[in-house]
Short mmCIF file of C-alpha atoms in Angstrom, two decimals:
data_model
loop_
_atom_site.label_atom_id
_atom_site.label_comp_id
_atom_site.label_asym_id
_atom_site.label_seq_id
_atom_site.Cartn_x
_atom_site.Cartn_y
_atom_site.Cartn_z
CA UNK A 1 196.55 169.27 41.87
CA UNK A 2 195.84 171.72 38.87
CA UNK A 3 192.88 173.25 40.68
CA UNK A 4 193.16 176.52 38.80
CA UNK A 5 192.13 174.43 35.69
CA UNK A 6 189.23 172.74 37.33
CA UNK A 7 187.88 175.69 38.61
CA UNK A 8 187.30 176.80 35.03
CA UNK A 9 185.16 175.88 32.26
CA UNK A 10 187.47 173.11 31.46
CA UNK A 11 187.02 171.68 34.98
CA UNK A 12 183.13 171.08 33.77
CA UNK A 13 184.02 169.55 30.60
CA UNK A 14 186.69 167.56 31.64
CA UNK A 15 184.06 166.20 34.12
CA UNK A 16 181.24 165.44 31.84
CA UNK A 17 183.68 163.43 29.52
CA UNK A 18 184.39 161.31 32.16
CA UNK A 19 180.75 161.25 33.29
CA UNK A 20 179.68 160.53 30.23
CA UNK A 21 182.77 157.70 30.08
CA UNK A 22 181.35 155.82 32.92
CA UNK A 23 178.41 154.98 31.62
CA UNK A 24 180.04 152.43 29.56
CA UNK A 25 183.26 151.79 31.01
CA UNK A 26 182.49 151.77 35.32
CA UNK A 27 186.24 152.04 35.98
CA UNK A 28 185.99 155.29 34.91
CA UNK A 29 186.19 157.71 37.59
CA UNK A 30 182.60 159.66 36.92
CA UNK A 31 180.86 160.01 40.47
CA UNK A 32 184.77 161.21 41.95
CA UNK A 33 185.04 163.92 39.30
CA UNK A 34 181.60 165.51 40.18
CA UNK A 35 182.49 165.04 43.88
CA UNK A 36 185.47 166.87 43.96
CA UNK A 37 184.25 169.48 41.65
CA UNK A 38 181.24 170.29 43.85
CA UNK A 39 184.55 170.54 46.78
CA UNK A 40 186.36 173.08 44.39
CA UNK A 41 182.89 174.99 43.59
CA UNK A 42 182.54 175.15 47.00
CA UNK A 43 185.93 176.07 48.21
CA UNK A 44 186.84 178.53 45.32
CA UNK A 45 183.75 179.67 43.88
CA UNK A 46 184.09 178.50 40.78
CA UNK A 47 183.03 176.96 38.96
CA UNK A 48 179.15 177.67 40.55
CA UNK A 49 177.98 174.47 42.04
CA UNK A 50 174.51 174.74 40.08
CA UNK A 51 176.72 174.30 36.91
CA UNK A 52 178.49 171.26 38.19
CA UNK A 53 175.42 169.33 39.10
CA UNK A 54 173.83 170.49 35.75
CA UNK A 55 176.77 169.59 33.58
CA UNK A 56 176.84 166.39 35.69
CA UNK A 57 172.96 165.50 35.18
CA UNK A 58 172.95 166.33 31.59
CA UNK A 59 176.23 164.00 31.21
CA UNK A 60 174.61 161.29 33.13
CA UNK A 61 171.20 161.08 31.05
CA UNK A 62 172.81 161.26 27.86
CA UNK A 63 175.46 158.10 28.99
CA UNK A 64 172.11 156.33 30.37
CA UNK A 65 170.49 157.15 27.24
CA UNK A 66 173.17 156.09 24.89
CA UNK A 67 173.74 152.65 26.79
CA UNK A 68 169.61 152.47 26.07
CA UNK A 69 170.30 152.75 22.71
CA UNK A 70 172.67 150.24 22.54
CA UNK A 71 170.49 148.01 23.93
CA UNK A 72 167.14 149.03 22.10
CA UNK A 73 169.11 148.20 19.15
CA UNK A 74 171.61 145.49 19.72
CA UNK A 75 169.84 143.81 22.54
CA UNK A 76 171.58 141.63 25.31
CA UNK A 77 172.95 138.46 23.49
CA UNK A 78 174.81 139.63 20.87
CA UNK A 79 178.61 140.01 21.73
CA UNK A 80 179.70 137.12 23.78
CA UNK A 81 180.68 138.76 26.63
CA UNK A 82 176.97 139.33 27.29
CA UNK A 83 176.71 135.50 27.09
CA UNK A 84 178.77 135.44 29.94
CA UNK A 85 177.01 133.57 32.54
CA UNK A 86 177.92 136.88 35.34
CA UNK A 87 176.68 138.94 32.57
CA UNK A 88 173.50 137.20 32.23
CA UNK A 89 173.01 136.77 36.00
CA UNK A 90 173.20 140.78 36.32
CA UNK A 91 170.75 141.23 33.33
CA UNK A 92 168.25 138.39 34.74
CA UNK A 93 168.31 140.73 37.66
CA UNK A 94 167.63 144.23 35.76
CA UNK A 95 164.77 142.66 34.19
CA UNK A 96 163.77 141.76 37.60
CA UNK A 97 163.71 144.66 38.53
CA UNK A 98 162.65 147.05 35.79
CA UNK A 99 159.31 144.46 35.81
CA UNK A 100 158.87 145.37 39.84
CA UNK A 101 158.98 149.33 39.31
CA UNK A 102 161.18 151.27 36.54
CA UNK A 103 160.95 154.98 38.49
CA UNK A 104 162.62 153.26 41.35
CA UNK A 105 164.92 151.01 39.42
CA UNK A 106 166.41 153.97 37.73
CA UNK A 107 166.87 156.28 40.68
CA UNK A 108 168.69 153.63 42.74
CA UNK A 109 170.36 152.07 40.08
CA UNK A 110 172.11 155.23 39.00
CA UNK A 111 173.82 155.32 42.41
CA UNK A 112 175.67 151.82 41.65
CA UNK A 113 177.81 151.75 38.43
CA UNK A 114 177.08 148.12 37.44
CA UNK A 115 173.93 147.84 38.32
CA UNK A 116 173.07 151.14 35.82
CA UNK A 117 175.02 150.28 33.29
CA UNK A 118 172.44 146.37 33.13
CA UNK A 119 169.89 148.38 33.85
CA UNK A 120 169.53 150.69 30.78
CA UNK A 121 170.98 147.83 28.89
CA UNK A 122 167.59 146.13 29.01
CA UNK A 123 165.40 149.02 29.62
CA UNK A 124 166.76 149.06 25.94
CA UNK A 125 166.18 145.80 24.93
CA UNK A 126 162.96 145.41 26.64
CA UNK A 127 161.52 148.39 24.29
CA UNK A 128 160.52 150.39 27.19
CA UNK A 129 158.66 153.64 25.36
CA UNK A 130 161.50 155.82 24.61
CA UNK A 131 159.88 158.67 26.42
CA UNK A 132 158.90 157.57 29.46
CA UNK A 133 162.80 156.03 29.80
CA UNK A 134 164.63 159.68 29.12
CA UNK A 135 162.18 161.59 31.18
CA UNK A 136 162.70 159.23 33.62
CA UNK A 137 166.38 158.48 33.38
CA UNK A 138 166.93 162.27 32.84
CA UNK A 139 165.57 163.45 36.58
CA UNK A 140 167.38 159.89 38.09
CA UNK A 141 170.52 161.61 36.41
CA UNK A 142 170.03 165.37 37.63
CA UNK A 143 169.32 164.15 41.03
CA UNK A 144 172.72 162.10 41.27
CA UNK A 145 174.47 164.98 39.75
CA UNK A 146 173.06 167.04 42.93
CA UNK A 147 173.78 164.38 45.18
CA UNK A 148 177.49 163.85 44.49
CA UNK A 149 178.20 167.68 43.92
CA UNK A 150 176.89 168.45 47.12
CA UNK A 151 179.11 165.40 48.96
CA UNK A 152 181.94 167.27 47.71
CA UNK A 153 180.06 171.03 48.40
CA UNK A 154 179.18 170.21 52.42
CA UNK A 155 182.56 168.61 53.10
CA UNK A 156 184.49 171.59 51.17
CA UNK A 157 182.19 173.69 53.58
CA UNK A 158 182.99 171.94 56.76
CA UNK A 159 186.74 170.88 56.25
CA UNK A 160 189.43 173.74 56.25
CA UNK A 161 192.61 173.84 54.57
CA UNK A 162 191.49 174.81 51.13
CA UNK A 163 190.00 173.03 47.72
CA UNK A 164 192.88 170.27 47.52
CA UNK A 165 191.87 169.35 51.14
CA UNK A 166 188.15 169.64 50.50
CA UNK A 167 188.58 167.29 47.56
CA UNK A 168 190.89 164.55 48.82
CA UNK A 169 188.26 164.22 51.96
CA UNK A 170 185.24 164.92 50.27
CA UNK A 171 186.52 161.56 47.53
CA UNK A 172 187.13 159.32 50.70
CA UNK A 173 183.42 160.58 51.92
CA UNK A 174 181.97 159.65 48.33
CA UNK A 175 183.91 156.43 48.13
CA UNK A 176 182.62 155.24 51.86
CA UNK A 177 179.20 156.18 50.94
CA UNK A 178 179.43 154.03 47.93
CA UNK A 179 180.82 151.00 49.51
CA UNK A 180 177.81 151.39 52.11
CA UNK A 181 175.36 151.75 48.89
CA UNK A 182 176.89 149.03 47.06
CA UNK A 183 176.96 146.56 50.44
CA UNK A 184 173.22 147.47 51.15
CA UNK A 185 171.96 146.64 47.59
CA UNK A 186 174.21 143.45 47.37
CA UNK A 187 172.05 142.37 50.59
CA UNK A 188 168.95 143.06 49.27
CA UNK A 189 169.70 141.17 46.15
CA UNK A 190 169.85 138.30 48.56
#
């Protein structure tokens, strides 16, 4: 594992790409690249963990933000893959949602990839004022960016053998977290 490279600034841009990546594309491996950064920062140094989780948050509201622009301005019917009738089952349910409380929509939603991604879809198309959305969407994002880096920071911290260690354990801690999140909201949603 290059972890010389990652350790620098190319570590932090490499991870907001993909950050930014999976807010559109889920698959994409955003919440494991801040996790095992925040492992590296932790067991190297470097890059400084503050700069992960900012890099991270700043990534993160600008993906939520695009994806709200997307839907601000081409709404939720007009490909037909958004007519699917999965598609419109998860949008039914951000609307839902958004309707019962937007603060708390966001926060938890940016913790479970689909769920965000149909979330600031209609946030978009529901004209939500622009403001309130970033400002909101932009502390949802900083505090995930803390969250994750510091999975991968306390596990770095508590597991020896070194950052490729600290990352491989502090992704299987991230991924079982995740599972739990994603099981807990799927039972709720019943």
């Amino acid at each position: 594992m290059p972890t010389d490279l990652l350790s620098g600034p190319w570590g932090l841009a490499i991870m907001s790409l993909l950050v930014l990546g999976d807010s559109f594309f889920v698959v994409i491996p955003g919440e494991i690249a801040v996790t095992a950064l925040g492992a590296i920062s932790s067991a190297s140094g470097s890059p400084p963990l503050w700069a992960v989780i900012a890099c991270a948050g700043i990534a993160a509201a600008l993906g939520d933000a695009t994806v709200y622009v997307i839907g601000r301005t081409v709404g939720t019917e007009r490909w037909r893959w958004m007519r699917a009738p999965r598609v419109q089952q998860a949008l039914t349910w951000a609307r839902r949602r958004l309707d019962g409380g937007m603060a708390m929509v966001l926060f938890t939603a940016r913790f479970v990839p689909f769920a965000r991604l149909a979330i600031n879809l209609v946030a978009g198309a529901s004209r939500i004022h622009p403001v309130r959305y970033v400002s909101l969407a932009g502390v949802a994002a900083l505090g995930w960016g803390a969250y994750q880096a510091s999975v991968g920071a306390l596990v770095a911290a508590i597991v020896p053998g070194g950052p490729v260690v600290a990352v491989l354990v502090s992704v299987a801690v991230a991924v079982g977290l995740g599972a739990v999140i994603d099981l807990v909201t799927r039972r709720l949603r019943r």
